[in-house]
Coordinates of C-alpha atoms in Angstrom, one line a residue:
M4 CA 0.0 0.0 0.0
S5 CA 1.1 3.6 -0.6
P6 CA 2.1 5.9 2.3
L7 CA -1.0 7.9 1.7
I8 CA -3.2 4.9 2.4
H9 CA -1.2 3.8 5.4
H10 CA -1.4 7.2 7.0
A11 CA -5.1 7.7 6.1
A12 CA -5.6 4.4 7.9
L13 CA -3.9 5.8 11.0
V14 CA -6.0 8.9 11.0
A15 CA -9.2 6.7 10.6
A16 CA -8.1 4.4 13.4
C17 CA -7.4 7.4 15.7
L18 CA -10.8 8.9 14.8
A19 CA -12.5 5.6 15.6
L20 CA -10.8 5.1 18.9
G21 CA -11.2 8.8 19.7
A22 CA -15.0 8.5 19.1
A23 CA -15.1 5.4 21.3
G24 CA -13.2 7.2 24.0
L25 CA -15.4 10.3 23.9
R26 CA -18.5 8.2 24.3
A27 CA -16.9 6.3 27.2
A28 CA -15.8 9.6 28.8
A29 CA -19.3 11.0 28.5
A30 CA -20.6 7.9 30.2
C31 CA -18.2 8.7 33.0
G32 CA -19.6 12.1 33.4
A33 CA -17.0 14.2 31.6
D34 CA -18.4 17.2 29.7
G35 CA -16.9 20.1 27.8
L36 CA -13.2 20.1 27.2
L37 CA -12.7 17.7 30.1
R38 CA -14.4 15.0 27.9
L39 CA -11.3 15.2 25.6
V40 CA -9.0 14.8 28.6
A41 CA -10.9 11.8 29.9
A42 CA -11.3 10.2 26.4
A43 CA -7.5 10.3 25.6
P44 CA -6.3 7.7 28.2
L45 CA -9.3 5.4 27.4
A46 CA -8.6 5.5 23.7
V47 CA -4.8 5.0 24.0
A48 CA -5.2 2.3 26.6
V49 CA -7.5 0.3 24.3
A50 CA -4.9 0.7 21.5
V51 CA -2.2 -0.6 23.7
A52 CA -4.3 -3.5 25.0
Q53 CA -5.2 -4.4 21.4
A54 CA -1.6 -4.3 20.3
L55 CA -0.5 -6.5 23.2
A56 CA -3.2 -9.0 22.5
L57 CA -2.3 -9.2 18.8
G58 CA 1.3 -9.4 19.7
R59 CA 0.6 -12.6 21.6
V60 CA -0.3 -14.2 18.3
D61 CA 2.3 -12.3 16.2
L62 CA -0.2 -10.2 14.4
A63 CA 0.4 -6.8 15.8
A64 CA 2.1 -5.4 12.7
S65 CA -1.0 -5.9 10.5
P66 CA -2.5 -2.5 9.5
V67 CA -5.8 -4.2 8.6
L68 CA -6.2 -5.9 12.0
L69 CA -5.1 -2.8 13.9
L70 CA -7.6 -0.6 12.0
A71 CA -10.3 -3.3 12.4
G72 CA -9.7 -3.4 16.1
A73 CA -10.1 0.4 16.4
V74 CA -13.3 0.3 14.3
L75 CA -14.6 -2.6 16.4
A76 CA -14.0 -0.6 19.6
W77 CA -16.0 2.3 18.1
V78 CA -18.9 0.0 17.1
L79 CA -19.0 -1.6 20.6
A80 CA -19.0 1.8 22.2
R81 CA -21.9 2.9 20.1
E82 CA -23.9 -0.3 20.9
V83 CA -23.1 -0.5 24.6
L84 CA -22.7 3.0 25.9
P85 CA -25.4 5.7 25.9
A86 CA -25.1 8.7 23.5
P87 CA -23.8 11.8 25.2
A88 CA -26.5 14.3 26.3
A89 CA -24.6 17.1 24.6
P90 CA -22.3 16.5 21.6
L91 CA -18.7 17.6 22.0
L92 CA -18.9 20.1 19.1
G93 CA -22.0 21.6 20.6
A94 CA -20.2 22.1 23.9
W95 CA -17.3 23.7 22.0
R96 CA -19.7 26.1 20.2
A97 CA -21.1 27.1 23.6
W98 CA -17.7 27.4 25.3
W99 CA -15.7 29.3 22.7
P100 CA -17.8 32.5 22.3
A101 CA -17.9 32.8 26.1
Q102 CA -14.1 33.2 26.3
P103 CA -12.7 36.8 26.2
Q104 CA -11.3 37.8 22.9
A105 CA -7.8 38.0 24.2
A106 CA -8.1 34.4 25.5
R107 CA -9.4 33.2 22.1
F108 CA -6.4 34.8 20.3
A109 CA -4.0 33.4 22.8
I110 CA -5.4 29.9 22.3
G111 CA -5.2 30.3 18.5
A112 CA -1.6 31.5 18.7
A113 CA -0.7 28.6 21.0
A114 CA -2.3 26.1 18.6
G115 CA -0.6 27.7 15.6
A116 CA 2.8 27.6 17.4
W117 CA 2.2 23.9 18.2
V118 CA 1.4 23.1 14.6
A119 CA 4.5 24.9 13.5
W120 CA 6.7 23.1 16.0
T121 CA 5.3 19.7 15.1
S122 CA 5.7 20.4 11.4
W123 CA 9.3 21.5 12.0
Q124 CA 10.0 18.2 13.8
L125 CA 8.8 16.3 10.8
R126 CA 11.1 18.4 8.7
F127 CA 14.0 17.8 11.0
P128 CA 13.5 14.5 12.8
H129 CA 15.9 14.4 15.7
L130 CA 15.0 11.1 17.4
D131 CA 17.5 11.7 20.2
V132 CA 20.2 9.3 21.5
D133 CA 18.0 7.2 23.7
G134 CA 15.4 7.1 20.9
L135 CA 18.0 5.8 18.5
I136 CA 19.6 3.1 20.7
Y137 CA 16.5 1.6 22.4
H138 CA 13.1 3.3 22.1
L139 CA 12.9 3.2 18.3
P140 CA 14.8 -0.2 18.1
L141 CA 12.2 -1.8 20.4
V142 CA 9.3 -0.7 18.2
A143 CA 11.3 -1.7 15.1
S144 CA 12.1 -5.1 16.5
W145 CA 8.4 -6.0 16.9
M146 CA 7.5 -5.1 13.3
P147 CA 8.9 -8.1 11.3
D148 CA 7.2 -10.8 13.5
G149 CA 4.3 -8.7 14.9
D150 CA 5.3 -9.7 18.4
T151 CA 4.6 -6.3 20.1
G152 CA 5.6 -6.3 23.7
A153 CA 8.3 -8.9 23.4
A154 CA 11.4 -8.5 25.6
T155 CA 13.8 -8.2 22.7
P156 CA 17.6 -7.9 23.5
L157 CA 19.0 -4.7 22.0
I158 CA 22.1 -3.8 24.1
E159 CA 24.6 -6.2 25.3
G160 CA 24.2 -6.7 29.1
L161 CA 21.4 -4.1 29.4
P162 CA 17.9 -5.7 29.2
V163 CA 15.9 -2.7 28.0
G164 CA 13.2 -5.1 26.9
N165 CA 12.3 -5.5 30.6
Y166 CA 11.8 -1.7 31.1
P167 CA 8.2 -0.4 31.2
L168 CA 7.2 -0.4 27.6
T169 CA 3.7 1.0 27.4
N170 CA 4.8 4.1 25.4
E171 CA 6.7 1.9 22.9
V172 CA 3.6 -0.3 22.5
A173 CA 1.5 2.8 21.7
L174 CA 4.1 3.8 19.1
A175 CA 4.1 0.3 17.8
W176 CA 0.3 0.5 17.3
M177 CA 0.8 3.6 15.2
T178 CA 3.8 2.3 13.4
G179 CA 2.1 -1.0 12.6
I180 CA -0.5 0.9 10.7
T181 CA 1.7 3.5 9.0
H182 CA 4.8 1.3 8.4
S183 CA 6.8 4.6 8.6
L184 CA 8.8 6.5 11.1
V185 CA 6.5 9.5 11.2
P186 CA 4.9 8.5 14.5
M187 CA 8.3 8.8 16.2
S188 CA 8.2 12.6 15.5
V189 CA 4.5 13.4 16.0
W190 CA 3.5 11.3 19.1
S191 CA 5.4 13.4 21.7
P192 CA 4.0 16.8 20.4
M193 CA 0.5 15.3 20.5
L194 CA 1.0 14.3 24.1
W195 CA 2.5 17.8 24.8
A196 CA -0.8 19.3 23.6
L197 CA -2.8 16.9 25.7
A198 CA -0.7 17.8 28.8
A199 CA -1.5 21.5 28.2
L200 CA -5.3 20.8 27.9
A201 CA -5.3 18.6 30.9
A202 CA -3.3 21.1 33.0
V203 CA -5.8 23.8 32.1
C204 CA -8.8 21.7 32.9
G205 CA -7.2 20.4 36.1
L206 CA -6.3 23.8 37.4
R207 CA -9.7 25.3 36.5
A208 CA -11.3 22.3 38.4
L209 CA -9.2 23.4 41.4
G210 CA -10.6 26.9 41.2
V211 CA -7.5 28.6 39.7
D212 CA -8.4 31.7 37.7
R213 CA -7.8 31.9 34.0
L214 CA -4.6 34.1 34.0
V215 CA -2.8 32.0 36.6
T216 CA -3.9 28.8 34.8
G217 CA -2.4 30.0 31.6
V218 CA 0.9 31.2 33.0
A219 CA 1.3 28.0 35.2
T220 CA 0.6 25.7 32.2
A221 CA 3.1 27.6 30.1
A222 CA 5.7 27.5 32.9
L223 CA 5.4 23.7 33.3
L224 CA 5.4 22.8 29.6
T225 CA 8.2 25.1 28.4
M226 CA 10.8 23.8 30.8
P227 CA 13.8 22.5 28.8
L228 CA 13.4 19.1 30.6
V229 CA 10.1 18.9 28.7
A230 CA 11.1 20.6 25.4
V231 CA 14.1 18.3 24.7
Q232 CA 11.7 15.4 24.9
L233 CA 9.7 16.5 21.9
G234 CA 12.3 15.4 19.3
G235 CA 11.9 11.7 19.5
P236 CA 10.2 8.6 21.0
L237 CA 11.3 9.3 24.6
T238 CA 9.3 8.4 27.7
D239 CA 9.6 11.2 30.3
L240 CA 7.1 13.5 28.5
P241 CA 4.5 10.7 27.9
A242 CA 4.8 9.7 31.6
L243 CA 4.4 13.4 32.6
T244 CA 1.4 13.8 30.3
W245 CA -0.5 10.8 31.7
A246 CA 0.3 11.9 35.2
V247 CA -1.1 15.4 34.5
V248 CA -4.2 13.8 32.9
C249 CA -4.7 11.6 36.0
A250 CA -4.3 14.6 38.3
A251 CA -6.7 16.7 36.3
L252 CA -9.4 13.9 36.4
C253 CA -8.8 13.4 40.1
A254 CA -9.4 17.1 40.6
A255 CA -12.6 17.0 38.6
S256 CA -13.8 13.8 40.3
T257 CA -14.7 15.8 43.5
R258 CA -17.8 16.8 41.7
R259 CA -18.1 13.8 39.3
P260 CA -16.7 10.7 41.2
S261 CA -17.1 8.5 38.1
L262 CA -14.1 10.3 36.6
L263 CA -12.0 8.2 38.9
G264 CA -12.3 5.5 36.2
P265 CA -10.4 7.2 33.4
A266 CA -8.1 8.7 36.1
I267 CA -7.1 5.1 37.0
V268 CA -6.5 4.3 33.3
A269 CA -4.3 7.4 33.0
A270 CA -2.3 6.4 36.0
G271 CA -1.8 2.9 34.5
L272 CA -0.5 4.5 31.3
A273 CA 1.9 6.7 33.3
V274 CA 3.3 3.9 35.4
G275 CA 3.4 1.6 32.4
T276 CA 5.5 4.2 30.6
K277 CA 7.8 5.1 33.5
T278 CA 7.6 4.3 37.2
T279 CA 8.8 7.8 38.4
P280 CA 5.2 9.3 38.8
A281 CA 3.9 6.3 40.8
P282 CA 4.2 7.7 44.4
L283 CA 2.5 11.1 43.5
L284 CA -0.1 9.3 41.4
L285 CA -1.0 7.0 44.4
L286 CA -1.3 10.1 46.5
A287 CA -3.6 11.8 44.0
L288 CA -5.8 8.8 43.5
G289 CA -6.0 8.1 47.2
T290 CA -7.1 11.7 47.9
A291 CA -9.7 11.6 45.2
A292 CA -11.0 8.2 46.3
W293 CA -11.3 9.5 49.9
H294 CA -13.4 12.5 48.7
A295 CA -15.6 10.2 46.6
R296 CA -15.7 7.4 49.2
A297 CA -19.5 7.5 49.5
S298 CA -19.9 6.9 45.8
L299 CA -17.2 4.2 45.3
L300 CA -19.5 1.2 45.9
P301 CA -22.2 2.2 43.4
L302 CA -19.5 3.0 40.8
A303 CA -17.5 -0.2 41.4
A304 CA -19.1 -2.6 39.0
R305 CA -20.3 -0.1 36.3
T306 CA -17.3 2.2 35.9
L307 CA -14.4 1.4 38.2
A308 CA -14.0 -2.3 37.6
P309 CA -13.5 -2.1 33.8
C310 CA -11.2 0.9 34.2
V311 CA -9.1 -0.8 36.9
A312 CA -8.8 -3.9 34.6
L313 CA -7.7 -1.7 31.6
G314 CA -5.3 0.3 33.8
A315 CA -3.8 -2.9 35.1
V316 CA -3.2 -4.2 31.6
V317 CA -1.4 -1.1 30.4
G318 CA 0.3 -0.3 33.8
L319 CA 1.2 -3.6 35.4
A320 CA 2.0 -5.9 32.5
W321 CA 5.7 -5.3 32.6
M322 CA 5.9 -5.6 36.4
T323 CA 4.0 -8.8 36.3
R324 CA 6.3 -10.3 33.6
N325 CA 9.4 -9.2 35.4
L326 CA 8.1 -10.7 38.7
V327 CA 7.4 -14.1 36.9
D328 CA 10.6 -14.2 34.8
H329 CA 13.1 -12.5 37.2
G330 CA 11.6 -12.5 40.7
S331 CA 11.2 -8.8 41.1
P332 CA 8.5 -6.5 39.5
L333 CA 11.1 -3.7 39.3
W334 CA 13.9 -5.8 37.7
P335 CA 16.4 -4.9 36.3
F336 CA 16.5 -1.7 38.4
V337 CA 15.6 -3.2 41.9
E338 CA 16.4 -6.7 43.2
G339 CA 13.8 -8.5 45.3
P340 CA 14.1 -11.5 47.8
G341 CA 15.2 -14.5 45.7
S342 CA 15.1 -12.5 42.4
D343 CA 17.7 -12.5 39.7
P344 CA 20.7 -10.3 40.5
L345 CA 20.9 -6.9 38.8
P346 CA 22.7 -7.0 35.4
P347 CA 26.4 -6.2 35.8
A348 CA 26.0 -3.2 33.5
L349 CA 23.6 -1.6 36.1
R350 CA 25.5 -2.5 39.2
G351 CA 27.3 0.5 40.7
F352 CA 24.9 2.9 38.9
D353 CA 22.0 2.4 41.4
A354 CA 23.2 4.9 43.9
S355 CA 20.8 7.7 45.0
F356 CA 21.3 11.4 45.4
L357 CA 20.8 11.0 49.1
D358 CA 23.7 8.6 49.4
D359 CA 26.1 11.6 49.0
P360 CA 24.2 14.9 48.4
S361 CA 27.2 17.1 49.0
G362 CA 29.3 15.0 46.6
M363 CA 26.5 15.2 44.0
L364 CA 26.3 19.0 44.2
S365 CA 30.0 19.6 44.4
G366 CA 31.1 21.0 41.0
R367 CA 27.6 20.3 39.5
A368 CA 25.3 22.8 41.1
D369 CA 25.5 25.1 38.1
L370 CA 24.8 22.1 35.8
Y371 CA 21.7 21.1 37.8
L372 CA 20.4 24.7 37.8
E373 CA 21.0 25.1 34.0
T374 CA 19.3 21.8 33.3
V375 CA 16.3 22.3 35.6
S376 CA 16.1 26.0 34.5
G377 CA 12.7 27.5 35.3
G378 CA 11.8 24.4 37.3
F379 CA 14.1 25.6 40.1
W380 CA 11.9 28.7 40.6
L381 CA 8.8 26.4 40.6
L382 CA 10.3 24.4 43.5
V383 CA 11.2 27.6 45.3
G384 CA 7.7 29.0 44.7
A385 CA 6.1 25.7 45.9
L386 CA 7.8 26.2 49.3
L387 CA 7.3 30.0 49.6
V388 CA 3.9 30.9 48.1
P389 CA 1.8 28.3 50.1
L390 CA 3.4 29.6 53.3
L391 CA 2.3 33.1 52.4
R392 CA -1.3 31.9 51.5
R393 CA -1.6 29.3 54.3
T394 CA -4.6 27.5 53.0
R395 CA -5.0 23.8 53.6
A396 CA -5.0 22.9 49.9
A397 CA -1.9 25.0 49.2
L398 CA 0.1 23.6 52.2
L399 CA -0.8 20.0 51.3
L400 CA 0.3 20.6 47.7
A401 CA 3.6 22.1 49.0
A402 CA 4.0 19.0 51.2
A403 CA 3.4 16.7 48.3
T404 CA 6.0 18.6 46.3
V405 CA 8.6 18.1 49.1
L406 CA 7.6 14.4 49.1
G407 CA 8.1 14.2 45.4
V408 CA 11.5 15.8 45.6
F409 CA 12.5 13.3 48.4
F410 CA 11.3 10.4 46.3
W411 CA 13.6 11.6 43.5
M412 CA 16.6 12.1 45.7
N413 CA 16.1 8.6 47.2
A414 CA 15.6 7.0 43.8
P415 CA 18.2 4.7 42.2
Y416 CA 20.4 6.2 39.5
T417 CA 20.1 9.8 40.7
G418 CA 23.5 9.4 42.4
I419 CA 25.6 8.4 39.4
Q420 CA 29.0 10.1 39.4
S421 CA 29.1 10.8 35.7
D422 CA 28.2 14.5 35.2
E423 CA 26.2 13.8 32.1
L424 CA 24.2 10.9 33.6
A425 CA 23.8 12.6 37.0
V426 CA 22.4 15.8 35.5
G427 CA 20.4 13.8 33.0
A428 CA 18.6 12.1 35.9
T429 CA 16.9 15.4 36.7
R430 CA 14.2 14.5 34.1
Y431 CA 12.9 12.0 36.7
L432 CA 12.0 15.1 38.8
L433 CA 9.3 16.1 36.3
P434 CA 6.4 14.7 38.4
A435 CA 7.5 16.7 41.4
L436 CA 7.9 19.8 39.2
A437 CA 4.3 19.4 38.0
C438 CA 3.2 19.2 41.6
A439 CA 5.2 22.3 42.4
T440 CA 3.4 24.1 39.6
V441 CA 0.0 23.2 41.0
A442 CA 1.1 24.3 44.5
V443 CA 2.1 27.7 43.3
A444 CA -1.0 28.2 41.1
V445 CA -3.4 27.1 43.8
A446 CA -1.7 29.3 46.4
T447 CA -1.7 32.3 44.0
S448 CA -5.2 32.3 42.7
G449 CA -7.7 34.2 44.8
A450 CA -4.9 35.3 47.2
G451 CA -4.4 38.8 48.5
T452 CA -2.5 41.4 46.5
W453 CA 0.9 40.7 47.9
T454 CA 0.7 36.9 47.7
R455 CA -0.8 37.0 44.3
R456 CA 2.0 39.3 43.0
V457 CA 4.7 36.9 44.5
G458 CA 3.0 33.8 43.1
T459 CA 2.5 35.3 39.6
G460 CA 6.0 36.6 39.7
V461 CA 7.4 33.2 40.5
L462 CA 5.5 31.6 37.6
M463 CA 6.5 34.4 35.2
L464 CA 10.2 34.1 36.3
S465 CA 10.0 30.3 35.7
L466 CA 8.5 30.8 32.3
V467 CA 11.1 33.4 31.2
A468 CA 14.0 31.4 32.5
S469 CA 12.8 28.3 30.6
L470 CA 12.2 30.2 27.4
L471 CA 15.7 31.7 27.5
R472 CA 17.2 28.3 28.1
M473 CA 15.1 26.8 25.2
A474 CA 16.5 29.6 23.0
E475 CA 20.0 28.6 24.0
L476 CA 19.4 24.9 23.2
G477 CA 18.4 25.8 19.6
F478 CA 18.8 23.5 16.7
P479 CA 18.1 20.5 16.5
Y480 CA 16.2 20.5 19.8
T481 CA 14.0 23.5 19.2
P482 CA 12.9 25.5 16.1
S483 CA 13.8 29.1 15.6
V484 CA 11.9 31.9 17.3
A485 CA 10.8 33.0 13.9
T486 CA 9.2 29.6 13.2
I487 CA 7.3 29.6 16.5
V488 CA 6.2 33.3 16.1
A489 CA 5.1 32.7 12.5
G490 CA 3.0 29.7 13.6
G491 CA 1.5 31.8 16.5
L492 CA 0.6 34.6 14.1
L493 CA -1.0 32.2 11.7
G494 CA -3.0 30.6 14.5
A495 CA -4.2 34.0 15.7
A496 CA -5.1 35.0 12.1
V497 CA -7.2 31.8 11.8
V498 CA -9.1 32.8 15.0
G499 CA -9.6 36.3 13.6
A500 CA -11.0 34.9 10.3
A501 CA -13.2 32.3 12.0
P502 CA -16.3 34.4 12.3
R503 CA -16.3 35.3 8.6
V504 CA -15.8 31.6 7.7
A505 CA -18.6 30.6 10.1
A506 CA -20.9 33.2 8.3
L507 CA -20.6 31.0 5.2
E508 CA -22.5 28.2 6.9
G509 CA -25.7 28.8 4.9
R510 CA -23.8 28.4 1.6
V511 CA -21.0 26.0 2.6
P512 CA -21.3 23.2 5.2
V513 CA -18.5 24.6 7.2
R514 CA -19.2 22.5 10.4
R515 CA -19.1 19.3 8.5
L516 CA -16.2 20.2 6.3
T517 CA -13.9 21.4 9.1
P518 CA -13.1 17.9 10.6
V519 CA -12.8 16.4 7.1
V520 CA -10.3 19.1 6.1
A521 CA -8.3 18.7 9.3
A522 CA -8.1 14.9 8.9
G523 CA -7.1 15.3 5.2
F524 CA -4.5 17.8 6.1
A525 CA -3.0 15.5 8.8
T526 CA -2.9 12.6 6.3
L527 CA -1.2 14.6 3.6
V528 CA 1.4 16.0 5.9
M529 CA 2.3 12.7 7.4
A530 CA 2.3 10.8 4.2
G531 CA 4.4 13.5 2.5
Q532 CA 7.0 13.6 5.3
A533 CA 7.3 9.8 5.4
E534 CA 9.5 9.7 2.3
G535 CA 13.0 11.0 2.9
Y536 CA 12.6 10.9 6.7
L537 CA 16.0 9.2 7.2
L538 CA 17.7 11.4 4.7
R539 CA 16.5 14.5 6.7
H540 CA 17.5 12.8 10.0
A541 CA 21.0 12.1 8.6
G542 CA 21.3 15.7 7.7
L543 CA 21.2 16.7 11.4
Q544 CA 24.9 15.6 11.8
L545 CA 24.2 13.3 14.8
F546 CA 26.4 10.3 15.8
D547 CA 24.6 7.9 13.5
R548 CA 25.0 10.1 10.3
P549 CA 28.1 8.5 8.8
V550 CA 26.9 4.9 9.1
L551 CA 23.3 5.7 8.1
G552 CA 24.6 7.8 5.2
A553 CA 26.7 4.9 4.0
L554 CA 23.7 2.6 3.9
L555 CA 21.4 5.2 2.4
R556 CA 23.8 5.4 -0.5
D557 CA 23.3 1.6 -1.0
P558 CA 20.3 0.8 -3.2
T559 CA 20.1 -2.6 -1.6
F560 CA 19.3 -0.9 1.7
T561 CA 16.9 1.8 0.3
I562 CA 15.0 -0.3 -2.2
G563 CA 15.4 -3.8 -0.9
E564 CA 13.2 -5.3 1.8
G565 CA 13.5 -8.0 4.4
R566 CA 17.2 -7.7 4.9
E567 CA 19.0 -8.2 8.2
V568 CA 21.1 -5.5 10.0
A569 CA 23.0 -7.5 12.7
M570 CA 24.9 -5.5 15.2
A571 CA 26.9 -5.7 18.4
P572 CA 27.3 -4.7 21.2
A573 CA 24.2 -2.5 20.6
V574 CA 21.8 -1.8 17.8
L575 CA 20.9 1.4 16.0
G576 CA 17.2 2.2 15.3
S577 CA 17.7 4.4 12.3
L578 CA 19.1 1.4 10.3
V579 CA 15.6 -0.2 10.2
G580 CA 14.8 1.8 7.0
E581 CA 12.2 4.5 6.7
R582 CA 9.5 1.8 5.8
L583 CA 10.8 -0.4 8.6
Q584 CA 11.6 -2.9 5.9
H585 CA 14.7 -4.3 7.5
R586 CA 15.2 -6.4 10.7
V587 CA 17.6 -4.8 13.1
L588 CA 18.9 -7.3 15.7
L589 CA 21.6 -7.9 18.3
I590 CA 24.1 -10.6 17.5
P591 CA 24.2 -13.0 20.5
A592 CA 27.4 -12.9 22.5
D593 CA 27.8 -16.7 22.3
E594 CA 27.1 -17.0 18.6
P595 CA 29.8 -18.9 16.7
C596 CA 32.0 -16.8 14.5
A597 CA 31.1 -18.8 11.4
T598 CA 27.4 -18.1 11.9
T599 CA 28.1 -14.4 12.3
R600 CA 30.1 -14.2 9.1
A601 CA 27.3 -16.0 7.3
R602 CA 25.0 -13.2 8.2
R603 CA 26.7 -11.0 5.5
A604 CA 24.8 -12.9 2.9
R605 CA 21.5 -11.8 4.4
G606 CA 22.3 -8.2 5.0
W607 CA 24.8 -6.2 7.0
V608 CA 27.0 -7.0 10.0
I609 CA 27.9 -3.9 12.0
A610 CA 30.4 -3.6 14.9
Q611 CA 30.2 -0.6 17.2
I612 CA 33.9 0.1 18.0
Q613 CA 33.3 3.4 19.9
P614 CA 33.0 3.3 22.9
D615 CA 35.6 0.5 23.0
T616 CA 34.1 -2.7 24.5
P617 CA 35.3 -6.3 24.6
R618 CA 32.2 -7.4 22.5
G619 CA 33.0 -4.8 19.8
R620 CA 36.6 -6.0 19.6
A621 CA 35.5 -9.6 19.5
L622 CA 33.2 -8.9 16.5
V623 CA 35.9 -7.1 14.7
A624 CA 38.3 -10.0 15.3
C625 CA 35.6 -12.4 14.1
M626 CA 35.2 -10.5 10.8
Q627 CA 39.0 -10.1 10.3
G628 CA 39.9 -10.5 6.6
E629 CA 36.4 -9.8 5.3
P630 CA 36.1 -6.7 3.0
E631 CA 34.7 -3.7 4.8
L632 CA 31.8 -1.8 3.3
F633 CA 32.3 1.2 5.6
R634 CA 34.4 2.3 8.6
D635 CA 34.5 5.4 10.7
G636 CA 35.5 6.0 14.3
R637 CA 32.3 4.5 15.7
Y638 CA 31.1 1.7 13.3
V639 CA 32.5 -0.9 10.9
V640 CA 30.1 -2.5 8.3
W641 CA 30.5 -5.7 6.4
S642 CA 28.1 -7.1 3.7
A643 CA 28.2 -9.8 1.0
L644 CA 25.0 -8.7 -0.7
P645 CA 25.3 -8.4 -4.4
P646 CA 25.0 -4.8 -5.7
R647 CA 21.8 -3.6 -7.3

């Protein structure tokens, strides 16, 4: 099938699951924009569950079956669940005119800037180091056999296939339909937008006023720790997004207890993606459940039980597998009584920040501040502003922030002595930073003049610090200021032109055409950017450019299909091909040399020689005497494929 058909199928599948999720969210009592927030975790969790189920029978790479599963979910939702009392579009048409004109233009500008950023990422697909060495390779490893969710070995001595994999499974669902790398660049921006919507809905549910809500949301989501996650298939932003969605639904559940159902599913998605938000999510869910305790029993069978089951599938599948296979649900990070020992590659790296806080800060304080950037001011504000306001809610949120920071400081791998890895571990602080944002916002809104000025000033200071740091990061992490401003101006112009377009309703079916045009635009953009994706990635001059460029110049790689890219001691995701047409795999350490040499007839054998490792040296020694197709300071390539 052509890329256009594949990407149209993805849009259709997303619309089907989205419609099913919206109906389920309405059945849970969500209305207005909150219905979108509640629908998202339900729809994505169903996609993940379907991909895992099909993966058990090696069929999770079939576009037809994945699309059929989405359509089936939509049909079942229509048959089983009641129709919403108010359609979503009707709620939007009632909500939008009620917003002040300045707010409407601000929303349009933000949406335009988001579209510009997302389009820029498709034009310059970064993918990031972690994305290249294991997030993308995991997804790619499931495509040839359709065994989504399998614990595939990708890095010698580091069992990344036993990490929480929910986000990779969601990406595999999309990639299985598109058979392209486009989802790697659009999924994180989509979650970024969802996090913004959830933050706004959650803060408004907590009674925070419109201005503080907008500034707080911007301060949270423009932090460099968040922005650098947008370039590839990474997991910290997805985990943060689902945590924010869960918290927003918990806040709204005080008036509609049935929203605890989708909140539980969102928590499952967050923990299944990364375990770092788990403590604060348990606190949020526990608080919401306590407020709704009188309604829990009536809701148990109708709403909570299905959501708990779905949340368990997407959140606990990896822990359950690790418990059965290795004796500890948190293996390979944490040992348990009688469990398998930690892999040697991870031993010595499991120290926490609290093991030696002065040693961790010595010589690194500036690096920590630079990396956290505006998040530092959020933490300061979370301690200061609630003390000025002294309301119960603000003080409890401040205490939760302190607890979140303590959990981070006590977590494994936050005490690594390497500057790069130690400072990189600050991304695990994102859940606590989100809690700090809420604490400052709740303490600021409705406060007296002095406290409000301090709180707003803290949020603005955080926002400005983050924006300045983002500008310093620059290409290829962030687009130029001109790109973002142009997108914002275009979005604001669309808002300005909207009344004139709406006035054409009598002559042109504007309301019906708008979603069709949007879906068609998304399809055309994704299909158009699928071709040449790897060439554009290679143009970014990242570490994989030389070896990727060498293979892209080989017609056997670009035109051929079903070849094998066998590597050691680690694989490289970009070598899967832009149609995911090749199988990238790790050469077993105990494989006989003759077997390894024979792989050249099926594709390419690649040794990673930098950094220097015993496994890399052994593979080079094994291939001694064979003609080299390519060599640079990092990789050596051999192949016996006939030229095309």
